[in-house]
Coordinates of C-alpha atoms in Angstrom, one line a residue:
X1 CA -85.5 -155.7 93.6
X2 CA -82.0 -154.9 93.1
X3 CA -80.2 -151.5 94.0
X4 CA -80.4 -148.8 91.5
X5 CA -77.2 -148.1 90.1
X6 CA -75.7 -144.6 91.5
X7 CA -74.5 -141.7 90.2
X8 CA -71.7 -140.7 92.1
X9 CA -70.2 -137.1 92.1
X10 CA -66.2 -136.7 93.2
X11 CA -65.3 -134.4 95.5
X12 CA -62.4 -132.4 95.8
X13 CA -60.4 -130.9 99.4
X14 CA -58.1 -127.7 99.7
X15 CA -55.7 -128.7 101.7
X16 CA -55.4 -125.0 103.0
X17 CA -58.4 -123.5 103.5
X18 CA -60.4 -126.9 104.6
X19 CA -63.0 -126.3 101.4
X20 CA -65.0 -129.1 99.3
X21 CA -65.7 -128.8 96.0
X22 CA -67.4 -130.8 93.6
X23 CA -65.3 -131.4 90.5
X24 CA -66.7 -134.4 89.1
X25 CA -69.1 -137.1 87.8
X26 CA -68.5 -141.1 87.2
X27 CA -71.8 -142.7 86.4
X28 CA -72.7 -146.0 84.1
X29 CA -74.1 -145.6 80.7
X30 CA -77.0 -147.4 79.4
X31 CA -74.5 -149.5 77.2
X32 CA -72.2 -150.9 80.5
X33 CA -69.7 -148.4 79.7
X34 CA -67.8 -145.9 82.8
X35 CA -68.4 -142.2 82.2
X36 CA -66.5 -139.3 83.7
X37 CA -66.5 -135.8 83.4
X38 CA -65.6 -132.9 85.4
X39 CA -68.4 -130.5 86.6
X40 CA -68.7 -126.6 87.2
X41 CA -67.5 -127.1 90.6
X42 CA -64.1 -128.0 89.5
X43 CA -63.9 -124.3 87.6
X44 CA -64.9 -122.9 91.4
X45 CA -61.9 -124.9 92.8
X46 CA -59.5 -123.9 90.2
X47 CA -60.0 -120.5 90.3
X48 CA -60.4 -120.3 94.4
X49 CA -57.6 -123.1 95.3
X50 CA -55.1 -123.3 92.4
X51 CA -57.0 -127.2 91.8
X52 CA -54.7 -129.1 89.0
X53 CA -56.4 -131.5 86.7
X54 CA -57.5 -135.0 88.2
X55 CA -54.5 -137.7 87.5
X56 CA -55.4 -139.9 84.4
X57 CA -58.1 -136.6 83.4
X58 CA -56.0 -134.4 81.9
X59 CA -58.7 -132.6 79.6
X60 CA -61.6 -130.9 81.8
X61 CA -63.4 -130.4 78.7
X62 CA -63.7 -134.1 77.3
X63 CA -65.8 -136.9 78.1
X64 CA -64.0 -140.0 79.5
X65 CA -66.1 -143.2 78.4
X66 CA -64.4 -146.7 79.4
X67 CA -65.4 -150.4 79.4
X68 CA -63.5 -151.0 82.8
X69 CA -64.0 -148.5 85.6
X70 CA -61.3 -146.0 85.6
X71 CA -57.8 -146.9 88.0
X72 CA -58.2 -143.9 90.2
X73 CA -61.6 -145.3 91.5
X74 CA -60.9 -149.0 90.8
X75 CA -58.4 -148.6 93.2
X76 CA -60.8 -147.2 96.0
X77 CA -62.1 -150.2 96.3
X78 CA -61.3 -153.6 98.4
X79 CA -59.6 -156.6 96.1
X80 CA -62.6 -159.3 96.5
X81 CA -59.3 -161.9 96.8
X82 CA -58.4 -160.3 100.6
X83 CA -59.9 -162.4 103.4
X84 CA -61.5 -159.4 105.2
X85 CA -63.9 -158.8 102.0
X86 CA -67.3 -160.0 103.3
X87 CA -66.5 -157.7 106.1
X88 CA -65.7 -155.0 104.1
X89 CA -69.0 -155.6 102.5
X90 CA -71.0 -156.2 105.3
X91 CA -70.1 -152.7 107.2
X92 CA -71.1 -150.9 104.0
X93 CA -74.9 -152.6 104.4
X94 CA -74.8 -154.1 101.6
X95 CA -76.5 -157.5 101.2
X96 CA -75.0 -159.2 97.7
X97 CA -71.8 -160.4 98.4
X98 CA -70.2 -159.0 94.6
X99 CA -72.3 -156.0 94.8
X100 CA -71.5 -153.2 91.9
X101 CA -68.6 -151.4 92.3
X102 CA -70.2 -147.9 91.8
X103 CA -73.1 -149.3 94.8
X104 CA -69.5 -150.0 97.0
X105 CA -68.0 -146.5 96.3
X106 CA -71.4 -144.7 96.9
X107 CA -71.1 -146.2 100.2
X108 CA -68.0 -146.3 101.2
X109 CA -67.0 -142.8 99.7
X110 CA -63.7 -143.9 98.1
X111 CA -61.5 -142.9 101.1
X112 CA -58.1 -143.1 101.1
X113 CA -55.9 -141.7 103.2
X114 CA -53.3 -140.7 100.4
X115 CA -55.5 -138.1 99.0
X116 CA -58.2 -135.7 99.2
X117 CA -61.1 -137.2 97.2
X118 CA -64.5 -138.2 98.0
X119 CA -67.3 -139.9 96.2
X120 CA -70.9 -139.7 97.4
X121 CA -74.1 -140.6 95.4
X122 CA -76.8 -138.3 93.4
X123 CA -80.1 -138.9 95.1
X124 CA -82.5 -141.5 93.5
X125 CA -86.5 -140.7 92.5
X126 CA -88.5 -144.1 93.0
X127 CA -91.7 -144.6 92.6
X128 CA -93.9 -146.2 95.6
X129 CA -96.5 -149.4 95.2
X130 CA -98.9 -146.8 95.2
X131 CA -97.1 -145.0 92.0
X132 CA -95.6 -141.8 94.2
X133 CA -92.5 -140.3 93.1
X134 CA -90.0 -140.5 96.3
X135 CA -86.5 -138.7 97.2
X136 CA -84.4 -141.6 98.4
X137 CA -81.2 -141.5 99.6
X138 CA -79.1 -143.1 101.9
X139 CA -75.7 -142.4 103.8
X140 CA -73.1 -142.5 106.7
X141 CA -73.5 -139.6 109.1
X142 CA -70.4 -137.9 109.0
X143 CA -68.7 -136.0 112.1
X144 CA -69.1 -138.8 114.5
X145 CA -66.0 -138.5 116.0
X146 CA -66.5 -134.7 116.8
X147 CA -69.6 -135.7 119.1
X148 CA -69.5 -137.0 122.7
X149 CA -68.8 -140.4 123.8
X150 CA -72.4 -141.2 124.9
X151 CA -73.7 -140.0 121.3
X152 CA -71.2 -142.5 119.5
X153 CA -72.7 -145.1 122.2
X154 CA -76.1 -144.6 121.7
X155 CA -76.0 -144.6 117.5
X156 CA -74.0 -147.7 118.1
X157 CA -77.4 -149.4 120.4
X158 CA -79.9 -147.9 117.6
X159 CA -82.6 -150.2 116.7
X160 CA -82.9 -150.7 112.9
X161 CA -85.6 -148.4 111.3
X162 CA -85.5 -146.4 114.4
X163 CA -87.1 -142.8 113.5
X164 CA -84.4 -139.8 113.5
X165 CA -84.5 -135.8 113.5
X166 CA -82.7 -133.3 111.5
X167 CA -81.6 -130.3 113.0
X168 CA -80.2 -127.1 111.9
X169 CA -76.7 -126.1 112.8
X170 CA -76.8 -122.3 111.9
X171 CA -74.3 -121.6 114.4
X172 CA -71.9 -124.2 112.4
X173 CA -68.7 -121.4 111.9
X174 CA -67.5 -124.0 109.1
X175 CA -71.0 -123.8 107.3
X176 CA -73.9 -122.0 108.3
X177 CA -76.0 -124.7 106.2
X178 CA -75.4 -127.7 107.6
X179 CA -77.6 -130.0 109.7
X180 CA -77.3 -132.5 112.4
X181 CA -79.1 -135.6 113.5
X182 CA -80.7 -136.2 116.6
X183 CA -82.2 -139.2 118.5
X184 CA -85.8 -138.7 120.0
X185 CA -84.3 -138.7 123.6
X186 CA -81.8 -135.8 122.5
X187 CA -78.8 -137.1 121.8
X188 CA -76.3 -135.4 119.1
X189 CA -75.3 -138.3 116.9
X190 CA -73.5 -136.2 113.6
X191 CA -73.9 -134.7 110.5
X192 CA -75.5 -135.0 107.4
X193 CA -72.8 -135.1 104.5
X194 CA -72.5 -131.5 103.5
X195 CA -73.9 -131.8 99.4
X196 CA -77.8 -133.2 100.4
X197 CA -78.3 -129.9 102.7
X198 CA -79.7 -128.2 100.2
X199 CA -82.2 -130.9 98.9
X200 CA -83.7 -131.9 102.3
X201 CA -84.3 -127.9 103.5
X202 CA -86.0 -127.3 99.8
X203 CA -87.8 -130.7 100.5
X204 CA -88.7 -129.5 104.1
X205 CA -89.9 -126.4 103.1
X206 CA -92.3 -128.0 100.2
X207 CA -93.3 -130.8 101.8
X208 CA -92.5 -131.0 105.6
X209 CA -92.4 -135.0 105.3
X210 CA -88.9 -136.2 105.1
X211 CA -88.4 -139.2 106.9
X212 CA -85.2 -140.3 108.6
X213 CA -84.2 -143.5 109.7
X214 CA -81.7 -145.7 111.0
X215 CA -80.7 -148.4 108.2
X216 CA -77.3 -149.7 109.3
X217 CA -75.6 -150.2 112.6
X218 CA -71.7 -151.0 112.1
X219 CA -70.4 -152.6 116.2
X220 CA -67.6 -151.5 117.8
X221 CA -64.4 -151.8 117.1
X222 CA -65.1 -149.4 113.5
X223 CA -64.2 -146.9 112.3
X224 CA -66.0 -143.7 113.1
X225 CA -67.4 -142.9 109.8
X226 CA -68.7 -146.2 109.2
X227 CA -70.7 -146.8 112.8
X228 CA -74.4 -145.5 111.6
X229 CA -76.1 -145.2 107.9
X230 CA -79.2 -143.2 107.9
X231 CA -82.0 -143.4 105.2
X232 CA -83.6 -141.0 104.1
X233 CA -87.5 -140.2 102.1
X234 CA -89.4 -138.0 101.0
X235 CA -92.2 -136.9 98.3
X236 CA -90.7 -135.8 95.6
X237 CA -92.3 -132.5 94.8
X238 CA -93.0 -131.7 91.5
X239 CA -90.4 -129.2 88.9
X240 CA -87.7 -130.5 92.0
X241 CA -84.4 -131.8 90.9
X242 CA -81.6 -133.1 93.3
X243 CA -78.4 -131.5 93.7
X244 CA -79.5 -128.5 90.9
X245 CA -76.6 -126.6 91.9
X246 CA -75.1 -124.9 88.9
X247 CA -71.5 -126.5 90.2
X248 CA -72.7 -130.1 88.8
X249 CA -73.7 -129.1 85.8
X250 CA -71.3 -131.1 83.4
X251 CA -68.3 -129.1 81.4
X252 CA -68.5 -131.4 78.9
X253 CA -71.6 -130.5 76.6
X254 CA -71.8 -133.9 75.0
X255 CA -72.3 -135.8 78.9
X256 CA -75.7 -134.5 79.5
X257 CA -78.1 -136.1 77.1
X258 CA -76.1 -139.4 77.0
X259 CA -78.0 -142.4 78.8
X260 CA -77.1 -143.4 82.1
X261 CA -77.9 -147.3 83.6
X262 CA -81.0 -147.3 86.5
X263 CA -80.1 -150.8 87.4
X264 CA -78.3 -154.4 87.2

């Protein structure tokens, strides 16, 4: 079975007062064509941080539709001609060696150090063997290097599938929502990214039966944000929707009925 095809939302960060915002989507249509289109969020960051259009998205109102992924995010990822490729590949935990370029920038979150963007992917419903709707999702923890040295250690020993705990962080002074992840024995390992909060404590309180699990280990030497991916399920609870904040609703009225691609 091959990996569903993401949805990704791009993020947005003021350079002055630290602040993410969503301010867009890029997602595949049912016809192999790129989609983007800027979301409410990007209004929020406007208005609150002075944000400029996105370079090569000069109209926040239109729909962007193209038969080759778009530069800005083409260029996010790694030329599959470089001799480090397969290890690029590899630390991302992905398994086909020409995997999807949206499944590469879901994982690897389009970092570059030249600007303030970030990608991360819309959880996906599946349905079990047994025919149970499910909240899936998987990610890096972020905030590794923040931690202490024996933390990085130990999520760098973790066992694949080894069960993990989310904890709140209402103390946090950057956000009062977020929510760390812990190891059975106690140790502090990170963060999970800031934009699934919200789900998993609306899937916590209506279920109480999220699951959370080591699925990738990356070895030293890596790079701190790319040492342990974390999977998370869940039942997926009826009239629920992921990320229903009104800041991803599109601003483009003709992007939200058009089809979207669920797989290769």
């Amino acid at each position: 079975m091959s990996d569903p095809i993401p949805v990704l939302y791009v993020a947005w960060q003021d350079a002055v007062s630290r602040r993410w915002y969503p301010v867009g989507r890029l997602r595949r249509l049912a016809d192999s064509r790129y989609e983007f289109v800027y979301v409410r969020g990007f209004e929020v960051a406007r208005g609150a941080a002075s944000m400029s259009p996105i370079i090569g998205f000069p109209d926040t109102s239109k729909r962007y539709v193209s038969a080759d992924l778009f530069p800005i995010f083409k260029n996010r990822i790694m030329s599959r001609s470089r001799g480090d490729y397969p290890v690029y590949i590899e630390r991302l935990g992905l398994t086909d060696p020409s995997p999807d370029p949206l499944l590469i920038l879901a994982r690897s979150e389009g970092h570059k150090v030249t600007d303030s963007y970030y990608l991360f992917p819309q959880p996906t419903e599946v349905v079990s063997p047994s025919g149970e709707r499910r909240y899936s999702l998987s990610f890096f923890v972020h905030g590794m290097k923040y931690v202490r040295e024996e933390a990085r250690a130990r999520a760098m020993s973790a066992p694949l599938h080894e069960k993990l705990f989310l904890l709140s962080d209402l103390q946090n002074p950057a956000d009062p929502a977020a929510m760390m992840i812990r190891t059975s024995d106690n140790h502090l390992l990170g963060w999970v990214p800031r934009y699934y909060c919200s789900d998993l404590q609306e899937l916590w309180r209506r279920t109480s039966a999220i699951e959370l699990t080591v699925e990738h280990v990356n070895p030293a030497p890596t790079p701190s944000w790319l040492v342990l991916m974390c999977r998370v399920e869940a039942p997926w609870p009826e009239g629920f929707h992921a990320l229903s904040a009104p800041e991803y609703e599109p601003l483009a009225e003709s992007a939200r009925d058009a089809g979207v691609a669920h797989g290769k």
